């Protein structure tokens, strides 16, 4: 039997809602769903007029999600600490056992620094409506929360949300933007100063790695559709995580990132050490030679090993078992390739996602080693607030969760696109080579946006 068209699925969901009766022992959060025929997920999202708008696509799973509206919104601003966030997380996690109910959101890179206004130190939403694709199966879902609303109020809100749905339409065609100006924070001169400070023998003796980053601001005089931009980026790097958060029409944060923070299924956890970078070759032979050079390079191998060891060290107290690949392999993207080691852990009973985020994030691949002195240096010297760049973005529920590290990302604001890139500074790092690495990491997104 063929899956129904979107219009028929909406009618079916409307009928389910209209006849819905809350059972005496039901969870306070309920999800209703219908199967639908295939529709382009990101185009459907871009066509909607409801906010927030969220997109999520896993790196190596056949799953894609578009979500709109808000059933519950958890915003943690500058005046919230980790204890309050942890308490709220535990409270929400206890409300339902339904493994299909998910909270989507992110945690800023540095919860001790100032945050981006709409994004906060952390923000998670339980969406009102979701379109989910799993392989070739598509579902339309609606979430209901009876923690703050009566049955009648919640049903009425949900029916209005369904009635406001728009049909998907083609994404706006890609077009190159005309740059009015470009500025970098830190600039080239300041970057050289910072790299020299970090590689100074006295500093590096106690802090062997600091990941320095740069915000590249492109001033433009036209609007950019974040979903079109993400779809183009997705086409260039299909083996990356792709996600976006647009809480209001004013700004959107999108990312096409290779790095997993972790993936959890019950008590089984998968993570990785992704550090050490080189470019791709112009042909297969050169590409293979560059990959081998990366594997043989002492500086990059040392950097990857530092990351691997730190992850193993922080997971060990939370786990019965932690296993990590002894030797790195090559992880290839369109313009660059990285050193990569897989890590697997069997978690102890009761370990939750908030504990995992606190332990693993920021990883040494985006912060440094040891964590606190590296973070203090970044906080005091880098010259801008990273916000959700290099933050942890993804979803969680009681049974499973997945978070990526937003290292290839863009914040789109009126008249401006902010791009971010970082480089791990260790003994032997040279300012000019590290600056070139930043440019290489921005090459894909810049080639979509501008005439290079």
Short mmCIF file of C-alpha atoms in Angstrom, two decimals, residues 136-365:
data_model
loop_
_atom_site.label_atom_id
_atom_site.label_comp_id
_atom_site.label_asym_id
_atom_site.label_seq_id
_atom_site.Cartn_x
_atom_site.Cartn_y
_atom_site.Cartn_z
CA UNK A 136 13.01 5.54 2.25
CA UNK A 137 10.36 5.86 4.96
CA UNK A 138 8.86 9.29 5.71
CA UNK A 139 6.73 10.27 8.71
CA UNK A 140 4.93 13.42 9.80
CA UNK A 141 4.83 13.75 13.60
CA UNK A 142 3.23 16.12 16.06
CA UNK A 143 4.21 16.52 19.71
CA UNK A 144 1.83 17.42 22.53
CA UNK A 145 2.87 18.51 26.02
CA UNK A 146 0.32 18.52 28.83
CA UNK A 147 2.76 19.75 31.48
CA UNK A 148 1.64 23.40 31.15
CA UNK A 149 -1.57 23.21 29.08
CA UNK A 150 -4.95 21.55 29.34
CA UNK A 151 -6.00 18.89 26.84
CA UNK A 152 -8.29 21.31 25.01
CA UNK A 153 -5.66 24.08 24.81
CA UNK A 154 -2.93 21.77 23.56
CA UNK A 155 -5.14 20.14 20.91
CA UNK A 156 -6.26 23.58 19.66
CA UNK A 157 -2.64 24.79 19.41
CA UNK A 158 -1.62 21.63 17.57
CA UNK A 159 -4.52 21.91 15.10
CA UNK A 160 -3.55 25.52 14.33
CA UNK A 161 0.06 24.42 13.74
CA UNK A 162 -1.04 21.73 11.26
CA UNK A 163 -3.36 24.17 9.47
CA UNK A 164 -0.42 26.59 9.01
CA UNK A 165 1.75 24.02 7.19
CA UNK A 166 2.89 24.96 3.70
CA UNK A 167 3.66 22.63 0.80
CA UNK A 168 7.33 22.20 -0.16
CA UNK A 169 8.58 24.27 -3.05
CA UNK A 170 11.93 24.31 -4.84
CA UNK A 171 14.76 25.92 -2.89
CA UNK A 172 15.92 29.30 -4.15
CA UNK A 173 18.59 28.75 -6.81
CA UNK A 174 22.19 29.14 -5.56
CA UNK A 175 23.73 32.47 -6.40
CA UNK A 176 27.09 34.06 -5.65
CA UNK A 177 26.86 36.99 -3.24
CA UNK A 178 28.60 40.27 -3.91
CA UNK A 179 31.05 40.91 -1.07
CA UNK A 180 31.13 44.47 0.26
CA UNK A 181 33.98 43.67 2.64
CA UNK A 182 35.71 40.89 4.56
CA UNK A 183 37.29 41.09 7.99
CA UNK A 184 38.98 38.48 10.17
CA UNK A 185 39.06 38.26 13.98
CA UNK A 186 41.86 37.80 14.90
CA UNK A 187 43.52 39.39 11.88
CA UNK A 188 46.71 38.04 10.31
CA UNK A 189 49.06 40.07 12.52
CA UNK A 190 47.27 39.11 15.73
CA UNK A 191 47.11 35.47 14.60
CA UNK A 192 50.90 35.38 14.26
CA UNK A 193 51.22 36.82 17.78
CA UNK A 194 48.86 34.20 19.24
CA UNK A 195 50.53 31.23 17.57
CA UNK A 196 53.95 32.47 18.74
CA UNK A 197 52.61 32.84 22.31
CA UNK A 198 51.20 29.30 22.35
CA UNK A 199 54.35 27.72 20.85
CA UNK A 200 56.68 29.55 23.25
CA UNK A 201 58.63 26.88 25.22
CA UNK A 202 57.51 28.22 28.61
CA UNK A 203 53.82 28.17 27.63
CA UNK A 204 53.72 24.89 25.72
CA UNK A 205 55.52 23.03 28.49
CA UNK A 206 52.35 23.19 30.61
CA UNK A 207 49.75 23.59 27.83
CA UNK A 208 50.80 21.35 24.93
CA UNK A 209 47.80 22.23 22.73
CA UNK A 210 45.52 25.24 22.18
CA UNK A 211 42.99 25.30 19.33
CA UNK A 212 42.94 28.85 18.04
CA UNK A 213 40.10 29.93 15.76
CA UNK A 214 39.07 32.79 13.54
CA UNK A 215 35.78 34.49 12.75
CA UNK A 216 35.60 35.64 9.12
CA UNK A 217 32.88 38.25 8.62
CA UNK A 218 31.53 38.77 5.11
CA UNK A 219 29.53 41.98 4.76
CA UNK A 220 26.86 41.65 2.07
CA UNK A 221 23.95 43.72 0.78
CA UNK A 222 21.49 40.92 0.04
CA UNK A 223 19.65 38.18 1.88
CA UNK A 224 20.90 34.58 1.90
CA UNK A 225 18.59 31.60 2.34
CA UNK A 226 20.31 29.49 5.02
CA UNK A 227 18.59 26.29 3.85
CA UNK A 228 19.69 26.74 0.25
CA UNK A 229 23.22 27.36 1.50
CA UNK A 230 23.13 24.27 3.74
CA UNK A 231 21.75 22.12 0.89
CA UNK A 232 24.62 23.21 -1.38
CA UNK A 233 27.15 22.57 1.38
CA UNK A 234 25.57 19.16 1.97
CA UNK A 235 26.09 18.31 -1.69
CA UNK A 236 29.82 19.05 -1.42
CA UNK A 237 30.37 17.09 1.82
CA UNK A 238 27.76 14.32 1.99
CA UNK A 239 29.75 12.33 4.60
CA UNK A 240 29.40 15.09 7.22
CA UNK A 241 26.78 15.95 9.81
CA UNK A 242 24.47 18.67 8.49
CA UNK A 243 22.27 20.73 10.74
CA UNK A 244 20.75 24.15 11.20
CA UNK A 245 18.90 26.14 13.87
CA UNK A 246 16.80 29.19 13.04
CA UNK A 247 14.99 30.34 16.17
CA UNK A 248 13.79 33.61 14.57
CA UNK A 249 13.84 35.04 11.02
CA UNK A 250 16.79 37.30 11.97
CA UNK A 251 19.58 34.75 12.29
CA UNK A 252 20.40 31.14 11.47
CA UNK A 253 23.27 28.90 12.51
CA UNK A 254 24.15 26.14 10.04
CA UNK A 255 26.90 23.55 10.03
CA UNK A 256 28.31 20.89 7.75
CA UNK A 257 30.80 19.29 10.08
CA UNK A 258 32.74 16.03 10.01
CA UNK A 259 33.24 15.68 13.77
CA UNK A 260 31.09 13.55 16.05
CA UNK A 261 31.06 14.44 19.75
CA UNK A 262 29.34 11.15 20.58
CA UNK A 263 26.53 8.82 19.66
CA UNK A 264 24.75 6.92 22.44
CA UNK A 265 22.43 3.94 22.19
CA UNK A 266 21.31 3.06 25.72
CA UNK A 267 24.70 2.46 27.48
CA UNK A 268 26.81 1.99 24.34
CA UNK A 269 28.75 5.08 23.30
CA UNK A 270 30.69 5.87 20.12
CA UNK A 271 33.04 8.83 19.77
CA UNK A 272 36.27 9.69 17.94
CA UNK A 273 39.50 11.64 17.83
CA UNK A 274 39.45 13.86 14.73
CA UNK A 275 42.55 16.07 14.60
CA UNK A 276 45.38 16.61 12.12
CA UNK A 277 44.65 18.06 8.68
CA UNK A 278 45.97 18.27 5.14
CA UNK A 279 44.49 19.18 1.74
CA UNK A 280 43.10 16.83 -0.93
CA UNK A 281 45.12 16.03 -4.03
CA UNK A 282 44.22 17.00 -7.60
CA UNK A 283 44.29 13.33 -8.65
CA UNK A 284 44.09 9.94 -6.93
CA UNK A 285 47.86 9.45 -6.82
CA UNK A 286 48.56 12.84 -5.27
CA UNK A 287 45.62 12.43 -2.85
CA UNK A 288 47.03 9.12 -1.65
CA UNK A 289 50.51 10.62 -1.26
CA UNK A 290 49.15 13.56 0.79
CA UNK A 291 47.22 11.14 3.01
CA UNK A 292 50.38 9.11 3.63
CA UNK A 293 52.32 12.29 4.44
CA UNK A 294 49.64 13.16 6.99
CA UNK A 295 49.88 9.69 8.56
CA UNK A 296 53.68 10.00 8.73
CA UNK A 297 53.71 13.61 9.99
CA UNK A 298 54.97 13.80 13.57
CA UNK A 299 53.21 17.06 14.48
CA UNK A 300 49.76 15.92 13.24
CA UNK A 301 50.10 12.40 14.67
CA UNK A 302 51.06 13.88 18.04
CA UNK A 303 48.03 16.19 17.92
CA UNK A 304 45.66 13.30 17.17
CA UNK A 305 47.18 11.12 19.89
CA UNK A 306 46.72 13.92 22.46
CA UNK A 307 43.01 14.11 21.56
CA UNK A 308 42.59 10.31 21.69
CA UNK A 309 44.21 10.04 25.12
CA UNK A 310 42.20 12.90 26.61
CA UNK A 311 38.88 11.37 25.46
CA UNK A 312 39.86 7.97 26.89
CA UNK A 313 40.87 9.62 30.19
CA UNK A 314 37.57 11.54 30.67
CA UNK A 315 35.39 8.59 29.64
CA UNK A 316 37.11 6.04 31.88
CA UNK A 317 35.43 7.14 35.19
CA UNK A 318 32.00 7.00 33.46
CA UNK A 319 32.52 3.63 31.76
CA UNK A 320 33.03 -0.06 32.43
CA UNK A 321 35.11 -0.26 29.26
CA UNK A 322 36.77 2.19 26.83
CA UNK A 323 38.50 1.03 23.65
CA UNK A 324 40.27 3.25 21.13
CA UNK A 325 41.96 2.52 17.81
CA UNK A 326 45.71 2.43 18.29
CA UNK A 327 46.56 3.81 14.86
CA UNK A 328 44.78 6.62 12.98
CA UNK A 329 43.07 6.30 9.61
CA UNK A 330 42.22 8.96 7.01
CA UNK A 331 38.83 10.71 6.96
CA UNK A 332 38.28 12.49 3.62
CA UNK A 333 36.19 15.59 2.87
CA UNK A 334 35.87 17.56 -0.37
CA UNK A 335 38.81 19.96 0.17
CA UNK A 336 40.67 18.45 3.14
CA UNK A 337 41.43 15.17 4.92
CA UNK A 338 41.85 14.46 8.62
CA UNK A 339 43.43 11.90 10.92
CA UNK A 340 40.72 9.86 12.64
CA UNK A 341 40.54 7.29 15.46
CA UNK A 342 37.31 5.55 16.55
CA UNK A 343 36.57 5.19 20.27
CA UNK A 344 33.88 3.00 21.87
CA UNK A 345 32.73 2.85 25.50
CA UNK A 346 30.31 0.81 27.58
CA UNK A 347 28.81 3.33 30.01
CA UNK A 348 28.08 2.67 33.65
CA UNK A 349 24.41 2.50 34.71
CA UNK A 350 22.85 5.92 35.30
CA UNK A 351 25.34 7.96 33.22
CA UNK A 352 23.31 10.56 31.30
CA UNK A 353 23.83 12.88 28.35
CA UNK A 354 24.49 15.94 30.44
CA UNK A 355 27.36 14.18 32.21
CA UNK A 356 28.75 13.11 28.82
CA UNK A 357 28.60 16.65 27.42
CA UNK A 358 30.27 18.03 30.55
CA UNK A 359 33.05 15.41 30.31
CA UNK A 360 33.68 15.43 26.56
CA UNK A 361 32.94 18.98 25.51
CA UNK A 362 34.84 21.00 24.48
CA UNK A 363 37.05 18.22 23.13
CA UNK A 364 40.81 18.76 22.76
CA UNK A 365 40.11 18.98 19.01
#
